[in-house]
Coordinates of C-alpha atoms in Angstrom, one line a residue:
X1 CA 6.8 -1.3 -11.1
X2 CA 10.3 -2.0 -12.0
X3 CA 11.3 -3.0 -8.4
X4 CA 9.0 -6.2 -8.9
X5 CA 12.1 -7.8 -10.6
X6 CA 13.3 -8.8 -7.4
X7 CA 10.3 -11.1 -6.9
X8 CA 9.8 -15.0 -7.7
X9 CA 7.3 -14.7 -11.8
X10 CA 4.9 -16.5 -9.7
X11 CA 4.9 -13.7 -7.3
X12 CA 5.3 -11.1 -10.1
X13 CA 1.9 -12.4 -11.8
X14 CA 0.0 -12.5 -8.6
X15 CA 0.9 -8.9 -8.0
X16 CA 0.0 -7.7 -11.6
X17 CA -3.4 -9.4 -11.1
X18 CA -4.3 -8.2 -7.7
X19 CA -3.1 -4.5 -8.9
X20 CA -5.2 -5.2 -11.8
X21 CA -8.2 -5.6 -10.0
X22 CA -7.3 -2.9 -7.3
X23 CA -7.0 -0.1 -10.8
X24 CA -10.4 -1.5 -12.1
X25 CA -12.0 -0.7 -8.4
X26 CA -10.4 2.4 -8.8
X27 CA -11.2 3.8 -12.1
X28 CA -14.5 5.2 -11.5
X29 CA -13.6 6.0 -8.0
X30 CA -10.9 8.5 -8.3
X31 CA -9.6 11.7 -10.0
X32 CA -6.5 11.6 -12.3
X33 CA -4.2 12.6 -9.4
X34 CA -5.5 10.1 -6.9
X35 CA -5.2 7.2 -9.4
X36 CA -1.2 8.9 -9.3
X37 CA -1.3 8.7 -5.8
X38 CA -2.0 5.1 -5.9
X39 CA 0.4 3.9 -8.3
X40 CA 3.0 5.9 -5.9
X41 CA 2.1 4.1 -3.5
X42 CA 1.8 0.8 -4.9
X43 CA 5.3 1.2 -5.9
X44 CA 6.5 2.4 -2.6
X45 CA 5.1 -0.5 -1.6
X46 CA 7.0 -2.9 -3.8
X47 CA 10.6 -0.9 -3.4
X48 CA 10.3 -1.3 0.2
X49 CA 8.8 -4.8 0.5
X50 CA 11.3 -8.0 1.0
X51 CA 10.8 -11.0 -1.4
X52 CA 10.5 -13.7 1.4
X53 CA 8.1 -11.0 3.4
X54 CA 5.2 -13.2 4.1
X55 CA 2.3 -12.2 6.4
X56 CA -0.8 -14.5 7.1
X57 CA 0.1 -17.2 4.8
X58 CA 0.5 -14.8 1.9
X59 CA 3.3 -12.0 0.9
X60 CA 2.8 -9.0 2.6
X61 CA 2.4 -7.0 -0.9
X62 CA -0.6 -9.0 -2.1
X63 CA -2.3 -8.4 1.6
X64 CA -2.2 -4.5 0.8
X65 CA -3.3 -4.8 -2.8
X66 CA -6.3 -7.0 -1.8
X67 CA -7.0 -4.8 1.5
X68 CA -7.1 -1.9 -0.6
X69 CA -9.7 -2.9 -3.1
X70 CA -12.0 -3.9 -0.4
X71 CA -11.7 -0.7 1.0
X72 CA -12.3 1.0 -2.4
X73 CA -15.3 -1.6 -3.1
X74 CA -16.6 -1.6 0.3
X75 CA -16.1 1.3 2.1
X76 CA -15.4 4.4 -0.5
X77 CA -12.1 5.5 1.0
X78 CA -10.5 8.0 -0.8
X79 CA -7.0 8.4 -2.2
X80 CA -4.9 9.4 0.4
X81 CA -6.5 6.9 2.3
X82 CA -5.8 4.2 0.3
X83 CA -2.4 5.2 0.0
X84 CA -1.9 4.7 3.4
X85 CA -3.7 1.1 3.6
X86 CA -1.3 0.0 0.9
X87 CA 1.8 0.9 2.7
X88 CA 1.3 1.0 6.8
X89 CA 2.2 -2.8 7.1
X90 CA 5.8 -2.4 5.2
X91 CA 6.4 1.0 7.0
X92 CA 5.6 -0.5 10.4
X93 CA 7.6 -4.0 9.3
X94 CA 10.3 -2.4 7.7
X95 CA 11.1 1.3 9.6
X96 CA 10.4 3.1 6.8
X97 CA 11.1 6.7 8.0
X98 CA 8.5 9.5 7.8
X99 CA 11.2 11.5 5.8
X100 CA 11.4 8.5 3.2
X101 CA 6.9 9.0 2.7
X102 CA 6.7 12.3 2.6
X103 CA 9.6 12.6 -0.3
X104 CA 8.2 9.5 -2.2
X105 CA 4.1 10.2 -1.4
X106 CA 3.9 13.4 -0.2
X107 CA 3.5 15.4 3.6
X108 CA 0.1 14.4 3.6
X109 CA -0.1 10.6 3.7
X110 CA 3.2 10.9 5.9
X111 CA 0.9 12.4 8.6
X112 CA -1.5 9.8 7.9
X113 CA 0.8 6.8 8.5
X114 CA 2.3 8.8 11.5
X115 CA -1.4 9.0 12.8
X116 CA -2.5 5.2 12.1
X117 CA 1.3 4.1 14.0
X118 CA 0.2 5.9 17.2
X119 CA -3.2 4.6 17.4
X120 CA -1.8 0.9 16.9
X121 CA 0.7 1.7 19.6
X122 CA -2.1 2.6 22.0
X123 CA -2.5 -0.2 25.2
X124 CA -6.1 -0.9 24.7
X125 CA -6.3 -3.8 27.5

């Protein structure tokens, strides 16, 4: 999580927390490698981020870290799953290339995100 330097201390602490409390809904959830898996991607999250990002009132990495718990919490979602909640806003914000996931998170959540940005492009009026 060294890319959080780049963020205001306020920021940084509100991160840590809400990551905090994402890891303790995670702990008895996951597997060694998924608990990887999210830390990747928690940290993809932050690299890719901008400090002045701001989304519904709140910056745009504290809206995956809480969105991810209540997946975790509420519906059971797996790893590769929650990698993808944590990172599909910044990706779709920020034109993070499919190339740039699969190196940093693997092939696997790549198609995921690829997947999820199709269905949001979808006209459903």
């Amino acid at each position: 999580m060294d890319s959080l330097e780049k963020y205001s201390n306020d920021l940084q602490k509100l991160v840590m927390n809400q990551y905090g409390e994402l890891i303790r809904a995670c702990t008895d959830e996951y597997s060694a490698s998924g608990m990887r898996q999210i830390r990747k991607s928690v940290d993809f999250l932050i690299e890719q981020s901008l400090p002045e990002q701001v989304q519904l009132g709140r910056h745009i990495i504290l809206l995956a870290l809480k969105r991810a718990e209540m997946m975790v919490r509420e519906l059971g979602m797996d790893a590769l799953g929650i990698s993808a909640v944590l990172i599909i806003d910044v990706v779709e914000q920020n034109d993070v290339s499919y190339d740039q996931i699969k190196a940093k998170l693997g092939e696997r959540t790549g198609q995921i995100i690829k997947e999820l940005l199709k269905i949001s492009d979808l006209d459903t009026t």
